[in-house]
mmCIF file of C-alpha atoms in Angstrom:
data_model
loop_
_atom_site.group_PDB
_atom_site.id
_atom_site.type_symbol
_atom_site.label_atom_id
_atom_site.label_comp_id
_atom_site.label_asym_id
_atom_site.label_seq_id
_atom_site.Cartn_x
_atom_site.Cartn_y
_atom_site.Cartn_z
ATOM 1 C CA MET A 1 70.991 119.021 122.292
ATOM 2 C CA ARG A 2 68.294 118.341 119.832
ATOM 3 C CA GLU A 3 66.145 116.276 117.867
ATOM 4 C CA VAL A 4 66.085 115.332 114.478
ATOM 5 C CA ASP A 5 63.400 113.271 112.822
ATOM 6 C CA PHE A 6 66.372 110.776 112.002
ATOM 7 C CA ILE A 7 70.124 109.769 112.160
ATOM 8 C CA ASN A 8 71.732 107.884 108.645
ATOM 9 C CA ALA A 9 74.376 105.874 109.078
ATOM 10 C CA TYR A 10 77.454 107.975 109.727
ATOM 11 C CA LEU A 11 75.621 109.186 112.990
ATOM 12 C CA VAL A 12 74.703 112.806 110.624
ATOM 13 C CA ALA A 13 71.097 113.714 110.959
ATOM 14 C CA GLY A 14 69.351 114.166 107.708
ATOM 15 C CA ALA A 15 67.844 111.004 104.977
ATOM 16 C CA ASN A 16 69.596 107.304 105.532
ATOM 17 C CA VAL A 17 72.005 107.470 102.525
ATOM 18 C CA VAL A 18 75.093 105.211 102.226
ATOM 19 C CA VAL A 19 77.808 107.114 100.038
ATOM 20 C CA GLU A 20 79.002 104.408 97.749
ATOM 21 C CA ALA A 21 81.736 104.979 94.776
ATOM 22 C CA GLU A 22 81.261 107.426 91.574
ATOM 23 C CA THR A 23 83.991 106.436 88.707
ATOM 24 C CA ASN A 24 83.277 110.468 87.855
ATOM 25 C CA PRO A 25 82.214 113.334 90.471
ATOM 26 C CA VAL A 26 78.362 114.210 90.866
ATOM 27 C CA SER A 27 79.649 117.386 90.501
ATOM 28 C CA THR A 28 81.023 118.909 88.291
ATOM 29 C CA ILE A 29 84.956 119.603 89.574
ATOM 30 C CA SER A 30 87.797 117.876 87.596
ATOM 31 C CA PRO A 31 88.513 113.943 87.487
ATOM 32 C CA MET A 32 91.060 112.631 90.248
ATOM 33 C CA THR A 33 93.307 110.012 89.400
ATOM 34 C CA ASN A 34 95.995 107.375 90.527
ATOM 35 C CA GLY A 35 99.279 108.702 90.375
ATOM 36 C CA ASN A 36 102.447 106.216 88.329
ATOM 37 C CA LYS A 37 102.598 102.642 89.827
ATOM 38 C CA PRO A 38 106.789 101.283 88.970
ATOM 39 C CA VAL A 39 105.954 97.127 90.010
ATOM 40 C CA ASP A 40 110.188 98.839 88.501
ATOM 41 C CA GLY A 41 112.231 96.666 92.059
ATOM 42 C CA GLY A 42 114.134 99.814 93.078
ATOM 43 C CA HIS A 43 115.723 100.411 90.329
ATOM 44 C CA LEU A 44 113.596 103.588 88.257
ATOM 45 C CA ILE A 45 113.368 105.341 91.366
ATOM 46 C CA PHE A 46 116.830 106.900 92.830
ATOM 47 C CA SER A 47 118.141 109.190 95.322
ATOM 48 C CA LEU A 48 119.851 112.714 95.194
ATOM 49 C CA SER A 49 122.600 111.495 95.033
ATOM 50 C CA GLU A 50 122.639 109.128 92.895
ATOM 51 C CA ALA A 51 120.203 111.137 90.305
ATOM 52 C CA GLU A 52 123.348 113.365 89.722
ATOM 53 C CA ALA A 53 125.419 110.090 88.890
ATOM 54 C CA ILE A 54 123.736 109.843 86.951
ATOM 55 C CA ARG A 55 122.762 114.059 85.205
ATOM 56 C CA SER A 56 127.325 113.141 85.491
ATOM 57 C CA SER A 57 127.571 109.738 83.792
ATOM 58 C CA ASP A 58 126.829 111.135 79.601
ATOM 59 C CA VAL A 59 125.411 114.840 78.513
ATOM 60 C CA LEU A 60 122.436 113.419 77.211
ATOM 61 C CA ALA A 61 121.190 111.127 80.194
ATOM 62 C CA ALA A 62 119.790 114.777 82.125
ATOM 63 C CA GLN A 63 116.284 114.492 80.093
ATOM 64 C CA PHE A 64 115.144 111.493 81.109
ATOM 65 C CA VAL A 65 116.080 112.092 84.898
ATOM 66 C CA ARG A 66 112.990 113.784 86.745
ATOM 67 C CA PRO A 67 110.968 114.659 90.689
ATOM 68 C CA PHE A 68 109.333 112.343 91.664
ATOM 69 C CA VAL A 69 107.422 112.456 94.728
ATOM 70 C CA GLY A 70 104.793 109.758 96.631
ATOM 71 C CA SER A 71 103.159 110.189 99.138
ATOM 72 C CA ASP A 72 106.213 110.845 101.951
ATOM 73 C CA GLU A 73 108.704 113.458 99.519
ATOM 74 C CA ALA A 74 104.716 115.867 99.588
ATOM 75 C CA ILE A 75 104.333 115.834 103.489
ATOM 76 C CA ASN A 76 107.782 115.963 104.543
ATOM 77 C CA GLY A 77 109.128 117.209 101.202
ATOM 78 C CA LYS A 78 112.014 114.483 101.268
ATOM 79 C CA GLN A 79 113.553 114.656 97.386
ATOM 80 C CA ARG A 80 113.104 110.469 94.725
ATOM 81 C CA PHE A 81 114.311 111.064 91.004
ATOM 82 C CA CYS A 82 113.256 108.515 88.039
ATOM 83 C CA LEU A 83 113.258 108.072 85.078
ATOM 84 C CA TRP A 84 110.925 108.547 82.524
ATOM 85 C CA ILE A 85 111.944 107.810 78.804
ATOM 86 C CA ASP A 86 109.249 108.083 76.771
ATOM 87 C CA ASP A 87 108.751 104.871 73.839
ATOM 88 C CA SER A 88 110.045 107.239 71.255
ATOM 89 C CA SER A 89 112.718 107.785 72.679
ATOM 90 C CA ILE A 90 113.900 104.456 73.762
ATOM 91 C CA ASP A 91 117.608 104.041 71.554
ATOM 92 C CA LEU A 92 119.052 106.724 72.591
ATOM 93 C CA ALA A 93 118.392 106.330 76.008
ATOM 94 C CA GLN A 94 119.263 102.171 75.581
ATOM 95 C CA SER A 95 122.699 104.180 74.362
ATOM 96 C CA ILE A 96 123.718 105.850 78.069
ATOM 97 C CA PRO A 97 125.250 102.886 79.980
ATOM 98 C CA VAL A 98 124.482 103.638 83.372
ATOM 99 C CA ILE A 99 120.774 104.510 82.695
ATOM 100 C CA SER A 100 120.583 100.508 80.241
ATOM 101 C CA ASN A 101 121.879 98.541 83.324
ATOM 102 C CA ARG A 102 118.422 99.632 85.236
ATOM 103 C CA MET A 103 116.510 99.366 82.814
ATOM 104 C CA GLU A 104 117.696 95.146 82.243
ATOM 105 C CA ASN A 105 117.552 94.983 86.521
ATOM 106 C CA VAL A 106 113.919 96.500 85.901
ATOM 107 C CA ARG A 107 113.612 94.013 83.003
ATOM 108 C CA ALA A 108 115.225 90.499 85.170
ATOM 109 C CA MET A 109 113.398 91.344 88.410
ATOM 110 C CA ARG A 110 110.126 91.750 86.496
ATOM 111 C CA GLN A 111 110.276 88.822 84.186
ATOM 112 C CA VAL A 112 111.070 86.406 87.287
ATOM 113 C CA SER A 113 107.827 87.264 88.898
ATOM 114 C CA THR A 114 105.242 85.936 90.201
ATOM 115 C CA LYS A 115 101.727 88.238 88.236
ATOM 116 C CA GLU A 116 101.462 87.487 84.904
ATOM 117 C CA LEU A 117 100.759 91.695 84.264
ATOM 118 C CA THR A 118 103.711 92.614 86.028
ATOM 119 C CA ARG A 119 105.629 89.619 83.231
ATOM 120 C CA ARG A 120 104.788 91.316 80.557
ATOM 121 C CA GLY A 121 105.643 94.824 82.230
ATOM 122 C CA ALA A 122 109.586 92.684 81.432
ATOM 123 C CA ASP A 123 109.271 93.624 77.863
ATOM 124 C CA ALA A 124 109.487 97.767 78.222
ATOM 125 C CA PRO A 125 111.572 97.240 80.997
ATOM 126 C CA HIS A 126 112.048 102.347 80.371
ATOM 127 C CA ALA A 127 108.304 102.061 81.459
ATOM 128 C CA PHE A 128 106.289 102.342 84.341
ATOM 129 C CA GLN A 129 103.821 99.238 84.933
ATOM 130 C CA GLN A 130 100.973 102.149 85.144
ATOM 131 C CA ILE A 131 101.446 105.160 82.815
ATOM 132 C CA ARG A 132 98.958 107.761 84.673
ATOM 133 C CA GLN A 133 99.767 110.967 82.767
ATOM 134 C CA LYS A 134 102.369 112.556 79.867
ATOM 135 C CA GLY A 135 104.579 113.905 82.274
ATOM 136 C CA ASP A 136 104.190 118.203 81.557
ATOM 137 C CA GLU A 137 101.290 118.524 83.142
ATOM 138 C CA THR A 138 100.837 120.913 86.390
ATOM 139 C CA LEU A 139 99.148 118.463 89.599
ATOM 140 C CA ILE A 140 97.460 119.393 92.157
ATOM 141 C CA VAL A 141 98.287 116.083 94.396
ATOM 142 C CA VAL A 142 96.702 114.470 97.958
ATOM 143 C CA PRO A 143 98.970 111.635 99.673
ATOM 144 C CA ARG A 144 96.605 108.247 99.792
ATOM 145 C CA VAL A 145 97.097 108.679 103.407
ATOM 146 C CA SER A 146 97.808 111.549 105.931
ATOM 147 C CA SER A 147 97.610 112.869 110.094
ATOM 148 C CA GLU A 148 93.955 112.630 111.060
ATOM 149 C CA ASN A 149 95.238 114.989 114.125
ATOM 150 C CA ARG A 150 96.487 118.022 110.447
ATOM 151 C CA PRO A 151 93.729 120.768 110.838
ATOM 152 C CA TYR A 152 93.727 120.244 106.978
ATOM 153 C CA LEU A 153 93.695 117.241 104.445
ATOM 154 C CA PRO A 154 98.050 117.998 102.773
ATOM 155 C CA VAL A 155 96.995 119.166 98.801
ATOM 156 C CA ALA A 156 100.795 119.872 97.156
ATOM 157 C CA LEU A 157 100.617 122.218 93.973
ATOM 158 C CA LEU A 158 103.535 120.904 92.265
ATOM 159 C CA SER A 159 105.383 121.716 88.772
ATOM 160 C CA HIS A 160 105.345 119.823 84.939
ATOM 161 C CA GLY A 161 107.558 117.457 85.032
ATOM 162 C CA THR A 162 107.165 116.011 87.616
ATOM 163 C CA ILE A 163 106.363 112.458 88.224
ATOM 164 C CA ILE A 164 103.580 111.208 90.706
ATOM 165 C CA GLY A 165 104.288 108.058 92.737
ATOM 166 C CA ASP A 166 101.067 105.718 93.167
ATOM 167 C CA ARG A 167 101.048 106.387 97.082
ATOM 168 C CA ASN A 168 99.446 110.297 95.020
ATOM 169 C CA PHE A 169 95.858 110.759 93.566
ATOM 170 C CA ALA A 170 96.075 114.096 91.613
ATOM 171 C CA LEU A 171 94.636 115.515 89.536
ATOM 172 C CA TYR A 172 96.234 117.369 86.118
ATOM 173 C CA ASP A 173 96.151 120.671 84.361
ATOM 174 C CA ALA A 174 93.183 120.599 86.649
ATOM 175 C CA PRO A 175 92.063 124.595 87.371
ATOM 176 C CA LEU A 176 93.730 125.578 91.013
ATOM 177 C CA TRP A 177 89.785 126.026 92.454
ATOM 178 C CA ASN A 178 89.582 122.874 92.888
ATOM 179 C CA MET A 179 92.757 123.087 94.681
ATOM 180 C CA ALA A 180 91.077 125.177 97.671
ATOM 181 C CA LEU A 181 87.600 123.539 97.256
ATOM 182 C CA ILE A 182 90.487 119.870 98.548
ATOM 183 C CA ALA A 183 92.273 122.760 100.727
ATOM 184 C CA SER A 184 88.659 122.817 103.305
ATOM 185 C CA ARG A 185 87.139 121.787 106.557
ATOM 186 C CA LEU A 186 84.868 121.481 104.186
ATOM 187 C CA HIS A 187 86.531 118.533 102.876
ATOM 188 C CA TRP A 188 87.998 117.331 105.938
ATOM 189 C CA VAL A 189 85.247 116.445 107.151
ATOM 190 C CA TRP A 190 84.086 114.843 104.646
ATOM 191 C CA ILE A 191 86.770 112.290 104.394
ATOM 192 C CA GLY A 192 87.636 111.915 107.274
ATOM 193 C CA THR A 193 83.583 110.445 107.320
ATOM 194 C CA VAL A 194 83.559 108.788 104.454
ATOM 195 C CA CYS A 195 86.466 106.936 103.896
ATOM 196 C CA VAL A 196 87.731 104.688 105.135
ATOM 197 C CA ARG A 197 90.186 105.241 108.229
ATOM 198 C CA MET A 198 94.653 103.362 109.515
ATOM 199 C CA ARG A 199 94.404 103.592 112.809
ATOM 200 C CA THR A 200 94.264 107.487 112.938
ATOM 201 C CA ASP A 201 95.329 108.561 108.900
ATOM 202 C CA PHE A 202 93.186 109.308 106.745
ATOM 203 C CA SER A 203 92.864 107.182 103.923
ATOM 204 C CA TYR A 204 92.342 109.321 100.781
ATOM 205 C CA SER A 205 90.147 107.654 98.041
ATOM 206 C CA ASN A 206 89.261 110.118 95.040
ATOM 207 C CA THR A 207 86.273 107.349 93.905
ATOM 208 C CA LEU A 208 84.625 106.986 97.711
ATOM 209 C CA GLY A 209 86.012 111.044 98.332
ATOM 210 C CA TRP A 210 86.848 113.412 95.984
ATOM 211 C CA ASN A 211 83.607 112.111 93.840
ATOM 212 C CA THR A 212 81.198 112.004 96.337
ATOM 213 C CA PHE A 213 82.584 115.717 97.517
ATOM 214 C CA PRO A 214 78.859 117.744 96.659
ATOM 215 C CA VAL A 215 80.338 120.840 95.649
ATOM 216 C CA PRO A 216 77.220 123.543 94.849
ATOM 217 C CA THR A 217 76.918 125.199 90.707
ATOM 218 C CA LEU A 218 80.313 127.518 90.812
ATOM 219 C CA THR A 219 80.288 130.582 89.142
ATOM 220 C CA ALA A 220 82.583 132.291 87.203
ATOM 221 C CA LYS A 221 83.201 134.352 90.211
ATOM 222 C CA ASN A 222 82.470 131.118 92.607
ATOM 223 C CA LYS A 223 85.394 130.224 90.741
ATOM 224 C CA ALA A 224 87.242 133.174 90.551
ATOM 225 C CA ASP A 225 87.804 134.083 94.441
ATOM 226 C CA LEU A 226 88.138 129.803 95.480
ATOM 227 C CA THR A 227 91.436 130.610 93.152
ATOM 228 C CA ARG A 228 92.695 133.651 94.758
ATOM 229 C CA CYS A 229 92.095 131.304 98.167
ATOM 230 C CA ALA A 230 94.575 128.107 96.635
ATOM 231 C CA GLU A 231 97.072 131.050 95.284
ATOM 232 C CA ASP A 232 97.289 133.204 99.273
ATOM 233 C CA ILE A 233 97.488 129.785 101.030
ATOM 234 C CA LEU A 234 100.797 128.399 98.725
ATOM 235 C CA LEU A 235 101.594 132.287 99.078
ATOM 236 C CA ALA A 236 101.140 131.424 103.266
ATOM 237 C CA ARG A 237 103.198 128.707 102.846
ATOM 238 C CA GLU A 238 106.084 129.882 100.836
ATOM 239 C CA ALA A 239 106.629 133.041 103.379
ATOM 240 C CA HIS A 240 108.242 129.859 105.272
ATOM 241 C CA PHE A 241 110.423 127.816 103.446
ATOM 242 C CA PRO A 242 111.668 125.116 103.058
ATOM 243 C CA ASP A 243 109.368 124.118 105.878
ATOM 244 C CA THR A 244 107.589 121.185 104.807
ATOM 245 C CA ILE A 245 103.862 119.855 105.002
ATOM 246 C CA ALA A 246 104.230 118.474 107.606
ATOM 247 C CA ASP A 247 106.517 121.110 109.517
ATOM 248 C CA LEU A 248 103.112 123.354 108.393
ATOM 249 C CA TYR A 249 100.406 121.682 109.776
ATOM 250 C CA ASP A 250 101.111 121.039 112.718
ATOM 251 C CA PRO A 251 98.429 122.313 115.708
ATOM 252 C CA GLU A 252 100.357 122.855 117.980
ATOM 253 C CA THR A 253 103.245 125.192 115.380
ATOM 254 C CA MET A 254 100.525 126.077 112.516
ATOM 255 C CA PRO A 255 101.830 129.569 111.474
ATOM 256 C CA GLU A 256 99.884 132.626 111.871
ATOM 257 C CA ASN A 257 99.342 133.956 108.269
ATOM 258 C CA LEU A 258 98.595 129.692 106.795
ATOM 259 C CA ARG A 259 95.713 129.203 109.652
ATOM 260 C CA VAL A 260 94.075 132.926 108.110
ATOM 261 C CA ALA A 261 94.404 132.443 104.649
ATOM 262 C CA HIS A 262 92.814 129.120 105.294
ATOM 263 C CA GLU A 263 90.216 130.352 107.770
ATOM 264 C CA ARG A 264 88.869 132.803 104.745
ATOM 265 C CA ASN A 265 89.315 130.037 102.132
ATOM 266 C CA ASP A 266 86.678 127.934 104.428
ATOM 267 C CA GLU A 267 84.484 131.517 104.850
ATOM 268 C CA VAL A 268 85.140 132.120 100.485
ATOM 269 C CA LEU A 269 83.283 128.445 100.196
ATOM 270 C CA GLU A 270 81.070 127.965 103.241
ATOM 271 C CA ARG A 271 79.230 131.749 101.741
ATOM 272 C CA ILE A 272 79.076 129.720 98.566
ATOM 273 C CA TYR A 273 76.844 126.571 100.291
ATOM 274 C CA ILE A 274 74.581 128.411 103.562
ATOM 275 C CA GLY A 275 75.549 132.657 101.978
ATOM 276 C CA ARG A 276 76.821 132.287 105.426
ATOM 277 C CA CYS A 277 79.484 130.118 107.870
ATOM 278 C CA PHE A 278 79.132 126.793 108.963
ATOM 279 C CA LYS A 279 79.293 126.747 112.825
ATOM 280 C CA ASN A 280 80.630 123.778 113.552
ATOM 281 C CA ASP A 281 81.566 120.125 111.872
ATOM 282 C CA THR A 282 78.392 119.022 112.511
ATOM 283 C CA GLU A 283 75.850 122.135 110.382
ATOM 284 C CA ARG A 284 79.026 120.933 107.244
ATOM 285 C CA LEU A 285 77.744 117.051 107.295
ATOM 286 C CA GLU A 286 74.175 117.859 107.434
ATOM 287 C CA LYS A 287 75.009 120.175 104.247
ATOM 288 C CA LEU A 288 77.074 118.078 102.403
ATOM 289 C CA PHE A 289 74.977 115.093 103.416
ATOM 290 C CA GLU A 290 72.012 116.882 102.075
ATOM 291 C CA LEU A 291 73.328 117.991 98.792
ATOM 292 C CA TYR A 292 75.659 114.004 99.030
ATOM 293 C CA THR A 293 71.334 112.597 98.887
ATOM 294 C CA GLN A 294 70.466 115.425 95.800
ATOM 295 C CA MET A 295 72.978 114.713 94.172
ATOM 296 C CA ALA A 296 73.506 110.733 94.219
ATOM 297 C CA THR A 297 70.001 110.950 92.827
ATOM 298 C CA GLU A 298 69.888 112.822 90.272
ATOM 299 C CA VAL A 299 73.290 110.939 88.787
ATOM 300 C CA ALA A 300 71.218 107.421 89.489
ATOM 301 C CA LYS A 301 68.038 108.822 87.497
ATOM 302 C CA ARG A 302 70.276 110.069 84.184
ATOM 303 C CA GLY A 303 72.589 106.810 84.691
ATOM 304 C CA ALA A 304 68.659 104.552 84.974
ATOM 305 C CA GLU A 305 67.201 106.991 82.017
ATOM 306 C CA LYS A 306 70.335 105.668 79.785
ATOM 307 C CA LYS A 307 70.744 101.971 80.757
ATOM 308 C CA GLY A 308 67.232 101.800 80.595
ATOM 309 C CA THR A 309 67.486 100.149 84.130
ATOM 310 C CA PRO A 310 65.422 100.587 86.869
ATOM 311 C CA ARG A 311 67.855 104.006 89.442
ATOM 312 C CA ARG A 312 69.532 102.999 92.527
ATOM 313 C CA LYS A 313 68.070 104.786 95.434
ATOM 314 C CA ALA A 314 70.546 107.347 97.217
#
């Protein structure tokens, strides 16, 4: 047991600070946004067998069928697909009966909605209600809700052409070293402390969890080292294909090569913070809150100077 001068609202030694949601990252990391929200009544998203039926119905239909990944697909490896139709291709899509029928079903569902925004979406039944991507990006994906029992947060790298749902957050075309940050023990303890929990699950938030995550300024070498760590984690997973993230991150059966890859990632990242590995999660949190307090103060100062208003206390 040790004595400390102050304990903050999160029961961590240090200055009394409350972590507030941020629109932009306080650190120099890539922006993270929501996935796409369909609001489609189930007509734009479908199973593998339905996808095959659509593709086989017309030679032109395949171009509009994309892999769709929600949180269940990201964690448990389930397969679903969706219609992804660019505005410039509406006429072609409508000429394909099986697609036209689905569009009409979306239109009908949206027209009778009690929500004005959804009713307005009836004019574009080919499209998701809220669109966050073009469809050709490489994606680093984090499910909104995941079990706290895993030793690391689930994070997936998806190839271009994949469409993600709004049960995920994503970094679009971001450098791979960002994945190393998300896959770290440091990020796990930060999310577990500052984000809301749902029973025994983490409820991830881009504004409260990612945008507030304090990361020291990274050098080119730091980024290269972290990129290699992320690649090693992906290679370790690939060695156990077709195991899913749920399979691989079961704390009782996590493969040794994957555990080693994560431990190496933790070591590389933690040396950037303090020149050595942290002794425990308590020490990790104390350093993270120390950095967050400094960074949030600087963000507030810049905002106050820009607006000419009194600055917020961190």
